Each structure stands twice: as C-alpha cells, then as structure tokens.
Short mmCIF file of C-alpha atoms and ligand atoms in Angstrom, two decimals:
data_model
loop_
_atom_site.label_atom_id
_atom_site.label_comp_id
_atom_site.label_asym_id
_atom_site.label_seq_id
_atom_site.Cartn_x
_atom_site.Cartn_y
_atom_site.Cartn_z
CA MET A 21 -41.27 -7.17 35.30
CA ILE A 22 -40.10 -5.72 38.61
CA LYS A 23 -36.61 -4.32 38.20
CA VAL A 24 -33.68 -4.38 40.56
CA ASN A 25 -32.88 -1.00 42.09
CA VAL A 26 -29.32 -0.06 42.93
CA LEU A 27 -28.17 2.18 45.78
CA LEU A 28 -24.60 3.40 45.54
CA GLY A 29 -22.23 6.10 46.77
CA LEU A 30 -21.59 9.08 44.50
CA GLN A 31 -18.44 10.40 46.15
CA TRP A 32 -15.46 8.83 47.95
CA GLY A 33 -17.53 6.57 50.20
CA ASP A 34 -19.19 7.18 53.58
CA GLU A 35 -22.10 9.09 52.03
CA GLY A 36 -24.58 7.33 54.32
CA LYS A 37 -25.29 4.17 52.30
CA GLY A 38 -25.92 2.09 55.43
CA LYS A 39 -28.58 4.49 56.66
CA GLY A 40 -30.05 4.87 53.16
CA VAL A 41 -30.45 1.12 52.69
CA ASP A 42 -31.87 0.70 56.19
CA VAL A 43 -34.49 3.40 55.53
CA LEU A 44 -35.50 1.89 52.18
CA THR A 45 -35.45 -1.79 53.23
CA PRO A 46 -39.15 -1.93 54.26
CA ASP A 47 -39.94 -1.49 50.53
CA TYR A 48 -37.79 -4.47 49.50
CA ASP A 49 -37.80 -8.26 49.84
CA VAL A 50 -34.05 -8.59 49.28
CA VAL A 51 -30.92 -6.50 49.89
CA ALA A 52 -27.82 -7.74 48.06
CA ARG A 53 -24.25 -6.41 48.40
CA PHE A 54 -22.44 -6.51 45.07
CA GLN A 55 -18.81 -5.49 45.61
CA GLY A 56 -16.16 -4.41 48.07
CA GLY A 57 -15.44 -6.14 51.33
CA PRO A 58 -14.63 -5.25 54.92
CA ASN A 59 -13.07 -1.98 53.77
CA ALA A 60 -16.68 -0.77 53.92
CA GLY A 61 -18.19 0.56 57.13
CA HIS A 62 -21.93 1.18 56.84
CA SER A 63 -23.54 2.81 59.87
CA LEU A 64 -27.15 2.32 60.89
CA GLU A 65 -28.88 4.10 63.75
CA PHE A 66 -32.31 3.40 65.19
CA ASN A 67 -33.95 3.08 68.61
CA GLY A 68 -31.00 4.83 70.21
CA MET A 69 -28.56 2.24 68.87
CA LYS A 70 -25.71 2.70 66.36
CA HIS A 71 -24.33 -0.29 64.50
CA VAL A 72 -21.59 -0.50 61.86
CA LEU A 73 -21.71 -3.25 59.22
CA HIS A 74 -18.71 -4.19 57.08
CA LEU A 75 -19.60 -7.27 55.03
CA ILE A 76 -23.20 -7.92 55.90
CA PRO A 77 -25.86 -6.14 53.83
CA SER A 78 -27.63 -3.25 55.55
CA GLY A 79 -31.05 -4.93 55.39
CA ILE A 80 -30.06 -7.43 58.09
CA PHE A 81 -32.04 -5.74 60.87
CA HIS A 82 -35.28 -6.32 58.97
CA GLU A 83 -36.22 -9.96 59.61
CA GLN A 84 -38.50 -10.28 56.58
CA CYS A 85 -35.73 -9.18 54.23
CA ILE A 86 -33.38 -11.70 52.60
CA ASN A 87 -29.80 -10.44 52.61
CA ILE A 88 -27.35 -11.74 50.03
CA ILE A 89 -23.58 -11.33 49.89
CA GLY A 90 -22.99 -11.44 46.13
CA ASN A 91 -20.19 -12.96 44.08
CA GLY A 92 -18.57 -9.54 43.60
CA VAL A 93 -17.82 -9.16 47.31
CA VAL A 94 -14.55 -10.32 48.92
CA ILE A 95 -15.25 -11.93 52.30
CA ASP A 96 -12.85 -12.13 55.21
CA PRO A 97 -14.21 -15.04 57.30
CA VAL A 98 -12.59 -13.67 60.46
CA ILE A 99 -14.28 -10.28 60.14
CA PHE A 100 -17.49 -12.02 59.10
CA LYS A 101 -17.42 -14.09 62.32
CA LYS A 102 -16.95 -10.97 64.45
CA GLU A 103 -19.83 -9.25 62.69
CA ILE A 104 -22.11 -12.23 63.20
CA GLU A 105 -21.23 -12.34 66.89
CA GLY A 106 -21.97 -8.61 67.17
CA LEU A 107 -25.37 -9.06 65.55
CA ARG A 108 -26.23 -12.07 67.71
CA ALA A 109 -25.37 -10.06 70.83
CA LEU A 110 -28.08 -7.62 69.73
CA GLY A 111 -30.60 -10.45 69.42
CA VAL A 112 -30.50 -10.60 65.60
CA LYS A 113 -30.61 -14.10 64.09
CA PRO A 114 -28.67 -13.61 60.86
CA GLU A 115 -28.68 -17.33 59.97
CA LYS A 116 -32.37 -16.89 59.15
CA ASN A 117 -32.06 -14.24 56.46
CA LEU A 118 -28.46 -14.10 55.24
CA LYS A 119 -27.19 -16.08 52.27
CA ILE A 120 -23.74 -16.10 50.74
CA SER A 121 -22.67 -16.56 47.15
CA ARG A 122 -20.42 -19.57 46.60
CA LYS A 123 -18.60 -17.50 44.00
CA ALA A 124 -17.60 -14.71 46.38
CA HIS A 125 -13.83 -14.68 46.79
CA MET A 126 -12.23 -14.85 50.19
CA ILE A 127 -9.67 -12.61 51.83
CA LEU A 128 -7.03 -15.11 52.93
CA PRO A 129 -4.85 -14.65 56.04
CA PHE A 130 -1.89 -13.41 54.01
CA HIS A 131 -3.84 -10.82 52.00
CA PRO A 132 -3.83 -8.12 54.73
CA LEU A 133 -0.07 -8.75 55.14
CA LEU A 134 0.51 -8.19 51.46
CA ASP A 135 -1.57 -5.02 51.69
CA ALA A 136 0.66 -3.75 54.51
CA VAL A 137 3.85 -4.68 52.64
CA SER A 138 2.64 -2.92 49.51
CA GLU A 139 1.70 0.24 51.40
CA THR A 140 5.05 0.28 53.22
CA LEU A 141 6.94 -0.08 49.95
CA LYS A 142 4.94 2.79 48.43
CA GLY A 143 6.04 5.09 51.25
CA GLU A 144 4.88 8.65 50.55
CA GLN A 145 2.87 7.38 47.58
CA LYS A 146 0.76 5.03 49.67
CA ILE A 147 -2.94 4.74 48.83
CA GLY A 148 -4.13 4.95 52.43
CA SER A 149 -5.74 1.53 52.12
CA THR A 150 -7.88 0.24 54.97
CA LEU A 151 -5.33 -2.63 55.12
CA LYS A 152 -8.10 -5.22 55.04
CA GLY A 153 -6.45 -7.13 52.17
CA ILE A 154 -8.83 -5.84 49.51
CA ALA A 155 -6.33 -5.24 46.68
CA PRO A 156 -4.42 -8.53 47.17
CA ALA A 157 -7.71 -10.49 47.27
CA TYR A 158 -9.06 -8.91 44.08
CA ARG A 159 -5.61 -9.27 42.49
CA ASP A 160 -5.67 -13.02 43.19
CA LYS A 161 -9.22 -13.17 41.80
CA ALA A 162 -8.12 -11.47 38.57
CA GLY A 163 -4.92 -13.51 38.53
CA ARG A 164 -6.99 -16.71 38.81
CA ASP A 165 -5.31 -17.70 42.05
CA GLY A 166 -8.14 -16.84 44.45
CA LEU A 167 -10.22 -19.09 46.66
CA ARG A 168 -13.96 -18.78 46.79
CA VAL A 169 -16.49 -19.45 49.53
CA GLY A 170 -17.67 -22.56 47.65
CA ASP A 171 -14.15 -23.99 47.87
CA ILE A 172 -14.49 -24.56 51.59
CA GLU A 173 -17.12 -27.22 50.80
CA LEU A 174 -14.43 -29.22 48.98
CA ASN A 175 -12.34 -31.89 50.72
CA ASP A 176 -9.02 -30.54 49.49
CA PHE A 177 -9.57 -26.95 50.69
CA LYS A 178 -6.44 -26.96 52.88
CA ALA A 179 -4.29 -28.04 49.93
CA ARG A 180 -5.87 -25.34 47.79
CA TYR A 181 -5.09 -22.78 50.48
CA LEU A 182 -1.43 -23.85 50.62
CA ALA A 183 -1.19 -23.69 46.83
CA ALA A 184 -2.64 -20.15 46.84
CA ARG A 185 -0.15 -19.08 49.51
CA LYS A 186 2.83 -20.69 47.74
CA GLN A 187 3.20 -17.97 45.13
CA TYR A 188 3.91 -15.48 47.91
CA ASP A 189 6.37 -17.70 49.83
CA SER A 190 9.36 -15.46 49.26
CA VAL A 191 7.74 -12.19 50.31
CA LEU A 192 5.89 -13.81 53.21
CA SER A 193 9.02 -15.48 54.58
CA SER A 194 10.43 -12.11 55.56
CA VAL A 195 7.28 -10.74 57.22
CA SER A 196 5.22 -13.71 58.40
CA ASP A 197 6.64 -13.57 61.94
CA THR A 198 6.14 -9.83 62.30
CA TYR A 199 2.52 -10.27 61.27
CA ASN A 200 1.94 -13.60 63.10
CA LEU A 201 0.83 -15.40 59.97
CA THR A 202 0.61 -18.80 61.65
CA GLU A 203 -1.71 -17.45 64.33
CA ARG A 204 -3.80 -15.64 61.70
CA GLU A 205 -4.16 -18.90 59.77
CA GLU A 206 -5.41 -20.75 62.85
CA ILE A 207 -7.98 -18.03 63.50
CA PHE A 208 -9.01 -18.08 59.84
CA PHE A 209 -9.59 -21.83 59.73
CA LYS A 210 -11.66 -21.66 62.93
CA ALA A 211 -13.70 -18.76 61.54
CA LEU A 212 -14.69 -20.91 58.54
CA ASP A 213 -16.98 -22.82 60.91
CA THR A 214 -19.08 -19.67 61.39
CA LEU A 215 -19.25 -19.18 57.63
CA ARG A 216 -20.42 -22.81 57.26
CA GLU A 217 -23.44 -22.09 59.47
CA PHE A 218 -24.87 -20.02 56.63
CA GLU A 219 -26.55 -21.05 53.42
CA PHE A 220 -24.19 -20.93 50.44
CA ILE A 221 -26.03 -20.24 47.21
CA ASP A 222 -25.43 -20.08 43.49
CA SER A 223 -26.49 -16.48 43.84
CA GLU A 224 -26.84 -15.68 40.12
CA TYR A 225 -29.56 -18.34 39.82
CA GLU A 226 -31.19 -17.35 43.08
CA VAL A 227 -31.20 -13.61 42.31
CA ASN A 228 -32.67 -14.12 38.83
CA GLU A 229 -35.33 -16.47 40.20
CA LEU A 230 -36.24 -13.84 42.79
CA ILE A 231 -36.63 -11.31 39.99
CA ASP A 232 -38.77 -13.75 37.98
CA ASN A 233 -40.96 -14.16 41.07
CA ASN A 234 -41.49 -10.39 41.28
CA LYS A 235 -39.44 -9.96 44.43
CA ARG A 236 -38.20 -6.44 45.00
CA ILE A 237 -34.40 -6.35 45.19
CA LEU A 238 -32.14 -3.49 46.30
CA ALA A 239 -28.49 -3.89 45.29
CA GLU A 240 -26.24 -2.22 47.88
CA GLY A 241 -22.94 -0.75 46.79
CA ALA A 242 -19.87 -0.10 48.90
CA GLN A 243 -17.35 2.75 48.64
CA GLY A 244 -18.28 5.37 46.02
CA THR A 245 -17.91 6.05 42.31
CA LEU A 246 -14.87 8.31 42.80
CA LEU A 247 -13.09 5.24 44.22
CA ASP A 248 -14.03 3.05 41.24
CA ILE A 249 -11.10 1.02 39.86
CA ASP A 250 -11.73 2.28 36.30
CA PHE A 251 -13.17 5.76 36.80
CA GLY A 252 -11.75 6.92 40.14
CA SER A 253 -8.48 8.80 40.57
CA TYR A 254 -6.37 5.73 39.75
CA PRO A 255 -4.26 4.47 41.53
CA PHE A 256 -5.89 6.15 44.54
CA VAL A 257 -8.97 3.96 44.30
CA THR A 258 -10.30 0.69 45.64
CA SER A 259 -10.02 -2.55 43.65
CA SER A 260 -13.57 -3.12 42.45
CA ASN A 261 -16.12 -1.49 40.14
CA THR A 262 -18.20 0.59 42.48
CA ILE A 263 -20.36 1.95 39.65
CA CYS A 264 -23.80 0.68 38.70
CA GLY A 265 -22.31 -1.85 36.28
CA GLY A 266 -20.74 -3.50 39.34
CA ALA A 267 -24.25 -4.60 40.34
CA CYS A 268 -24.52 -6.58 37.07
CA THR A 269 -21.15 -8.32 37.45
CA GLY A 270 -21.32 -8.60 41.22
CA LEU A 271 -24.71 -10.31 41.30
CA GLY A 272 -25.17 -11.80 37.84
CA ILE A 273 -27.98 -9.47 36.76
CA ALA A 274 -28.44 -8.46 33.12
CA PRO A 275 -28.41 -4.66 32.55
CA HIS A 276 -32.01 -4.52 31.28
CA ARG A 277 -33.16 -5.88 34.63
CA LEU A 278 -31.88 -2.84 36.52
CA GLY A 279 -34.38 -0.08 37.36
CA GLU A 280 -33.82 2.92 39.59
CA VAL A 281 -30.25 3.96 40.30
CA ILE A 282 -30.36 5.67 43.68
CA GLY A 283 -27.21 7.70 44.19
CA ILE A 284 -26.33 8.89 47.64
CA ALA A 285 -24.26 12.02 48.20
CA LYS A 286 -23.26 14.18 51.12
CA ALA A 287 -24.07 17.88 50.95
CA TYR A 288 -20.30 18.37 51.16
CA CYS A 289 -17.43 16.02 50.37
CA THR A 290 -15.17 13.79 52.40
CA ARG A 291 -12.33 11.51 51.48
CA VAL A 292 -10.38 9.14 53.69
CA GLY A 293 -7.02 7.99 52.38
CA ALA A 294 -4.78 9.65 49.81
CA GLY A 295 -5.52 11.02 46.35
CA PRO A 296 -6.83 14.15 44.63
CA PHE A 297 -9.63 16.11 46.29
CA PRO A 298 -10.14 19.39 44.39
CA THR A 299 -12.50 21.05 46.90
CA GLU A 300 -10.64 19.99 50.04
CA LEU A 301 -10.62 22.64 52.79
CA PHE A 302 -7.56 23.03 54.98
CA ASP A 303 -8.99 25.90 57.00
CA ASP A 304 -11.46 26.36 59.83
CA MET A 305 -14.35 25.45 57.59
CA GLY A 306 -12.81 22.02 56.89
CA GLN A 307 -12.32 21.57 60.61
CA LYS A 308 -15.97 22.51 61.27
CA LEU A 309 -17.24 19.98 58.72
CA ARG A 310 -15.10 17.26 60.33
CA GLU A 311 -16.18 18.19 63.83
CA TYR A 312 -19.91 18.83 63.27
CA GLY A 313 -20.19 15.93 60.83
CA ARG A 314 -18.19 13.57 63.09
CA GLU A 315 -16.07 12.73 60.09
CA PHE A 316 -13.95 9.89 61.39
CA GLY A 317 -13.77 6.56 59.51
CA SER A 318 -16.34 3.90 60.43
CA THR A 319 -13.79 1.16 59.63
CA THR A 320 -10.43 2.65 60.58
CA GLY A 321 -11.30 5.63 62.81
CA ARG A 322 -9.06 7.88 60.66
CA PRO A 323 -10.07 11.57 60.40
CA ARG A 324 -11.74 12.17 57.04
CA ARG A 325 -10.55 14.96 54.78
CA CYS A 326 -13.42 17.44 54.24
CA GLY A 327 -14.36 19.99 51.58
CA TRP A 328 -17.22 21.65 49.68
CA LEU A 329 -19.64 19.78 47.44
CA ASP A 330 -18.05 19.15 44.03
CA LEU A 331 -20.76 19.36 41.35
CA VAL A 332 -18.26 18.74 38.51
CA ALA A 333 -17.51 15.37 40.06
CA LEU A 334 -21.19 14.77 40.87
CA LYS A 335 -22.19 15.35 37.25
CA TYR A 336 -19.49 12.89 36.15
CA VAL A 337 -20.75 10.12 38.43
CA VAL A 338 -24.38 10.77 37.50
CA MET A 339 -23.30 10.11 33.90
CA LEU A 340 -21.36 6.94 34.73
CA ASN A 341 -24.15 5.41 36.79
CA GLY A 342 -27.27 6.70 35.06
CA VAL A 343 -28.42 7.99 38.45
CA THR A 344 -32.21 8.45 38.47
CA GLN A 345 -32.59 9.94 41.98
CA ILE A 346 -30.35 11.31 44.68
CA ILE A 347 -30.45 10.90 48.43
CA LEU A 348 -28.77 13.97 49.90
CA THR A 349 -27.26 13.44 53.35
CA LYS A 350 -25.69 15.46 56.15
CA ALA A 351 -26.84 18.93 55.07
CA ASP A 352 -27.73 19.35 58.78
CA VAL A 353 -23.98 19.52 59.44
CA MET A 354 -23.99 22.96 57.72
CA ASP A 355 -27.09 24.29 59.57
CA THR A 356 -25.16 27.13 61.23
CA PHE A 357 -23.14 28.22 58.19
CA ASP A 358 -23.79 31.75 56.86
CA GLU A 359 -23.13 30.50 53.36
CA VAL A 360 -22.26 27.25 51.65
CA LYS A 361 -20.24 26.77 48.50
CA VAL A 362 -20.56 24.33 45.63
CA CYS A 363 -17.94 23.82 42.94
CA THR A 364 -19.38 24.29 39.46
CA LYS A 365 -16.22 24.38 37.32
CA TYR A 366 -12.53 23.64 37.48
CA ILE A 367 -9.71 25.79 36.22
CA VAL A 368 -7.03 23.55 34.76
CA ASN A 369 -3.92 25.04 33.13
CA GLY A 370 -5.61 28.44 33.09
CA LYS A 371 -8.71 27.15 31.28
CA GLU A 372 -12.21 26.58 32.65
CA THR A 373 -13.48 23.03 32.29
CA GLU A 374 -16.31 20.82 33.52
CA ARG A 375 -14.26 17.67 33.05
CA ILE A 376 -11.99 15.80 35.44
CA PRO A 377 -8.49 15.72 33.92
CA PHE A 378 -6.79 12.36 33.25
CA ASP A 379 -3.53 13.23 34.97
CA ILE A 380 -4.18 13.15 38.70
CA THR A 381 -1.14 15.33 39.41
CA THR A 382 -2.75 18.20 37.46
CA LYS A 383 -3.46 21.19 39.66
CA ILE A 384 -7.19 21.83 39.79
CA GLU A 385 -8.55 25.14 40.96
CA PRO A 386 -12.23 24.90 41.90
CA VAL A 387 -14.63 27.67 40.86
CA TYR A 388 -17.37 28.10 43.45
CA LYS A 389 -20.92 29.31 43.49
CA THR A 390 -21.80 30.71 46.91
CA ILE A 391 -25.29 29.98 48.21
CA PRO A 392 -26.82 31.63 51.31
CA GLY A 393 -27.04 29.33 54.33
CA TRP A 394 -30.44 28.29 55.74
CA LYS A 395 -29.38 29.05 59.34
CA THR A 396 -32.09 26.80 60.79
CA SER A 397 -31.84 23.34 62.26
CA LEU A 398 -32.88 20.72 59.70
CA SER A 399 -32.71 17.86 62.18
CA ASP A 400 -36.30 18.11 63.40
CA VAL A 401 -37.83 18.59 59.95
CA ARG A 402 -39.83 15.55 58.77
CA LYS A 403 -41.87 17.00 55.91
CA LYS A 404 -40.79 18.64 52.67
CA GLU A 405 -43.20 21.53 53.33
CA ASP A 406 -41.33 22.35 56.54
CA MET A 407 -37.93 22.62 54.89
CA PRO A 408 -36.48 26.17 55.03
CA LYS A 409 -36.80 28.07 51.77
CA ALA A 410 -33.06 28.75 51.51
CA PHE A 411 -32.37 25.04 51.84
CA MET A 412 -34.90 24.21 49.11
CA GLU A 413 -33.14 26.67 46.85
CA TYR A 414 -29.83 24.97 47.55
CA VAL A 415 -31.40 21.59 46.67
CA LYS A 416 -32.92 23.06 43.49
CA PHE A 417 -29.52 24.38 42.42
CA ILE A 418 -28.02 20.90 42.76
CA GLU A 419 -30.94 19.25 40.94
CA ASP A 420 -30.76 21.72 38.06
CA PHE A 421 -27.00 21.33 37.78
CA VAL A 422 -26.88 17.53 37.63
CA LYS A 423 -30.38 17.13 36.13
CA VAL A 424 -31.48 14.50 38.63
CA PRO A 425 -34.15 14.93 41.34
CA VAL A 426 -33.34 14.69 45.03
CA SER A 427 -35.78 12.07 46.35
CA PHE A 428 -34.82 12.06 50.03
CA VAL A 429 -32.93 14.38 52.33
CA SER A 430 -31.31 12.82 55.37
CA VAL A 431 -31.20 15.28 58.28
CA GLY A 432 -29.46 13.15 60.92
CA PRO A 433 -27.98 9.70 61.43
CA ASP A 434 -31.15 8.08 62.77
CA ARG A 435 -33.55 6.11 60.60
CA ALA A 436 -36.30 8.56 61.56
CA GLU A 437 -34.31 11.63 60.54
CA THR A 438 -35.30 11.40 56.91
CA VAL A 439 -37.46 13.63 54.70
CA LYS A 440 -39.14 12.44 51.49
CA MET A 441 -38.92 15.14 48.83
P1 LIG B 30 -21.58 4.66 54.46
O1 LIG B 30 -20.25 4.00 54.40
O2 LIG B 30 -21.95 5.28 53.17
O3 LIG B 30 -22.67 3.75 54.97
O4 LIG B 30 -21.44 5.85 55.51
P2 LIG B 30 -20.74 5.77 56.96
O5 LIG B 30 -21.64 5.02 57.87
O6 LIG B 30 -19.34 5.31 56.85
O7 LIG B 30 -20.65 7.31 57.33
C1 LIG B 30 -21.77 8.12 57.40
C2 LIG B 30 -21.83 8.70 58.83
O8 LIG B 30 -22.74 9.77 58.85
C3 LIG B 30 -22.33 7.71 59.85
O9 LIG B 30 -21.76 7.99 61.09
C4 LIG B 30 -23.84 8.00 59.88
O10 LIG B 30 -24.43 7.65 61.10
C5 LIG B 30 -23.85 9.48 59.69
N1 LIG B 30 -25.02 10.02 58.96
C6 LIG B 30 -25.71 9.46 57.93
N2 LIG B 30 -26.63 10.31 57.45
C7 LIG B 30 -26.51 11.44 58.19
C8 LIG B 30 -27.17 12.72 58.16
O11 LIG B 30 -28.03 12.99 57.33
N3 LIG B 30 -26.75 13.65 59.06
C9 LIG B 30 -25.78 13.40 59.96
N4 LIG B 30 -25.44 14.37 60.81
N5 LIG B 30 -25.14 12.21 60.03
C10 LIG B 30 -25.50 11.26 59.15
P1 LIG B 31 -17.75 2.66 52.54
O1 LIG B 31 -18.48 1.50 51.90
C1 LIG B 31 -14.43 5.45 52.37
C2 LIG B 31 -10.72 4.00 50.56
C3 LIG B 31 -9.53 3.87 51.47
C4 LIG B 31 -8.40 4.14 50.48
C5 LIG B 31 -8.90 3.46 49.21
C6 LIG B 31 -8.37 2.06 49.00
O2 LIG B 31 -17.84 2.67 54.01
O3 LIG B 31 -18.14 3.94 51.91
P2 LIG B 31 -8.87 -0.30 50.14
O4 LIG B 31 -8.95 -0.69 51.58
O5 LIG B 31 -10.13 -0.51 49.38
O6 LIG B 31 -7.68 -0.88 49.45
O7 LIG B 31 -8.59 1.30 50.17
O8 LIG B 31 -10.31 3.43 49.33
N1 LIG B 31 -11.93 3.28 51.01
C7 LIG B 31 -13.00 3.87 51.54
N2 LIG B 31 -13.22 5.16 51.86
N3 LIG B 31 -15.41 4.53 52.54
C8 LIG B 31 -15.22 3.24 52.20
O9 LIG B 31 -16.22 2.35 52.23
C9 LIG B 31 -13.95 2.85 51.72
N4 LIG B 31 -13.41 1.69 51.32
C10 LIG B 31 -12.19 1.96 50.88
O10 LIG B 31 -9.56 4.81 52.51
O11 LIG B 31 -8.31 5.52 50.22
MG1 LIG B 32 -18.43 4.01 55.46
#
C-alpha cells in the first residue's frame, strides 16, 4: 500500500513549506491541505515569478496534480475568491484540479471582527493574531455553531448564517459599524459564487479511495508545530493541530496509512506574533537575519522576530511528529557569518534541561554550541558533493542531535535552488 506523506513546519511557521511542497509535487498525484486557513502564507518562486498562497494547496501550479482543501481547513470565501482571481491572472485554471471538502468550516464575515475585538481586549497580552478570524471560526466549529462549505448547497443557508451570527448579536452591535459588517456580508455572499464553481467533495471518501488506487498523496501543513494548539506555547498559538496527527483528523486518514513525515525547518528561527522565543536575538545578528532572510510576514507584512536555531525545540517537535526526514531551508542567509550558533540546552531556574517548561513565563537561558561558518555562497550549489565542508559539518551536527536525516537543503527561494542530500 502506498502511504500518505506529510510535509509540515517544525518551528513557528514560515519555514518554507510552500517552496518545499512545490519542489516535491512532481512526485505526487495529490496535494491536500489539512488545517489552518488564510493565516498561512506559502510562497512559491519559479521562472522569475513569486506567488503567495493562503488557502490553496501549494501543488496548484502543477496541472497534473489534484489539490484538495481538507475538512480541517477553515475557508474564508472572500480570500478564496481573491486567490482564485490571482491564479487565473497568471493563466492557471484552478477549477480543473482543485477540490474542496464539504466538511471544511467557513470563516464567516463576523469572525475577523471577533478576532479584532478579542485582540483589543487582550491589550498587552494580545496573541499577535493575523486577524483573519481563525480562532473565532475554530471556536464556532468546536462549539458546534459553525457553518461548513457543504451548507451553502442547502436552501436555508441564509437562515443558518443568521442563526450562527445571532449568538454574537450583543458584541457585534457595538462594533459592526466600525468594521462595516453589512458591507462585509454582501461581499461574502457574492464570493460564495466563486466557491460554487469548484467541486465540493466528501473528501474523506475521496482521499481514501485515492490511497486505495495507489495514488501518491502529500498532506500539506500550515503554521508549525510550535504554534500547535496543544503543544505550542499556549495561549500564544494558532487554533488547530499543526502536528502530524492533524493530517489524520484534517483529511480523514487513519494513522497506519501515513508514511514519511517530512519536517521543514529554517537553519535559524523566526516567529511572528507574540509568545516565548528562547533564542531570539535583539542585537545586530537578529537584524542581519531579518534583513538577509527578508523576514517579513507573507500574510501580514509584519517584521519577523529572528534568532538562532533551537535544537531543544527541534528535538521536541521531531518527537511529536515522528519526523522521518528534514528539509533544511535558508542556511544561505548565514553564508557570510563567521560562526553560527545552535541552542543545545536550556538553563531554567539555574538547572540545565533539554525540556521545554510548562509555564511560558519561565525565564529560559539558552546554552549554545558555536559552529564555524562556511563563508561561501550556498546559493549556486546544486549537488551535495559541492557543499562546503564546514556546512556539511553543521548539517551533521543537527542530524546527530535530533537523530533524523536532512534529505534536502534549500539554498534560495526558487524551485531550482534546492540540493538533494
Ligand atoms: P511557508 O509559510 O512555510 O510557506 O514560508 P513563507 O513563504 O511564509 O516564508 C518563507 C520565505 O523564505 C519565502 O519568502 C520564501 O520565498 C523564502 N525561502 C524559502 N526557502 C528559502 C531558502 O532556502 N533561502 C532563502 N533565502 N529564502 C527562502
Ligand atoms: P504559515 O503557514 C507564521 C501566528 C500568528 C500569531 C499566531 C496566532 O505561513 O507558516 P492566528 O491568525 O492563527 O490566530 O495567529 O500564529 N501564525 C503564523 N505565523 N506563519 C503562519 O503560517 C502563521 N499562521 C499563524 O502570527 O502569532
Ligand atoms: Mg508563511
């Protein structure tokens, strides 16, 4: 039996999942997104073009590949419409190879408003949400008040929408004008027509049939494990399970049908939004990583916080996901550095530990191993044999520490800038 492979982020998102999926897609018949929503921004670059996808799976540029938006995703029809228009402007015909799960929940016009209200009320404690309505949409899903894509096929959809909105009447009455709710609703209902142009599927049946027919499926994650609702630095997390198990619940795949777990990690760390970040750099080095790595959010444009690679955290996420191979990205950003550091231990309350403490307010002092820089440009390297020795030693150190092989090294944003290890 051919198994489903999963590709997911091992840090706080933006590890290069879009590029990773795009590079691997020629080996797959299907790419299926399993969680998250338009909070994601997955960048793809090829033929001199850069494109950012939010809801649509990153296999969309490969015509022969079926792309599925799974039940675990939350879809904003308005953002979906914009994305479709963007793809069509590039000559892509997404109606041919994109299918949507009827069971995927929708982000309703008032969800982003509720996100904004919640963040405002939190003040200094705000999460730094992308304000796309992710938490309110997943909250309504868990609260059994959500509306799903399949609901728009029903005659009483409008009544269902009004019923879903009713529970928030009191909070919305004070902010609906400020946020133009009525206008947002009009745009939303119009955008449903674009959604209707696509094939809605009972994706759990379809995905399992594809597996039975020996089709090769890549499940595409969004965000990263350190933003997982259960295992991230709660409450500074997103609202879905970003770990490998999310592929089971977000697509309807039994665990024994999963195969390779391809984890993608940057050679350093970034985080956008609030929350603990033990290896964060506030000095020149942090500034260099942000500048050389162009670390500004693909969805919100916010500057990303930057710091050294955290191997304590990487080991934790390898454990949670059962990662079988790692794609290491953006090492080229550190090409000019005399030395690079990796965190191998934390000091917590005066004691060394290799575990992430429960209490996120705990002060963590990272212990670093310093590794000599490779001081050569990686960007033109295309073969493992041509990789500088110092860089190979750096990779070996990571592999030995987390006990997982690095299968690819990405040396630039373009599809072609990839080295098989
Ligand atoms: P994703 O959310 O995981 O898909 O990642 P993003 O697209 O949000 O952010 C990754 C950014 O790094 C994008 O701008 C990519 O084009 C870029 N990128 C990906 N891989 C590499 C790499 O190996 N080197 C460099 N310099 N940039 C990369
Ligand atoms: P991709 O798929 C990086 C972060 C937000 C915030 C927290 C909660 O591109 O890697 P939310 O909007 O989900 O309520 O925000 O999670 N966040 C991301 N950070 N990459 C992402 O996606 C993210 N999606 C959400 O910045 O800290
Ligand atoms: Mg991103």
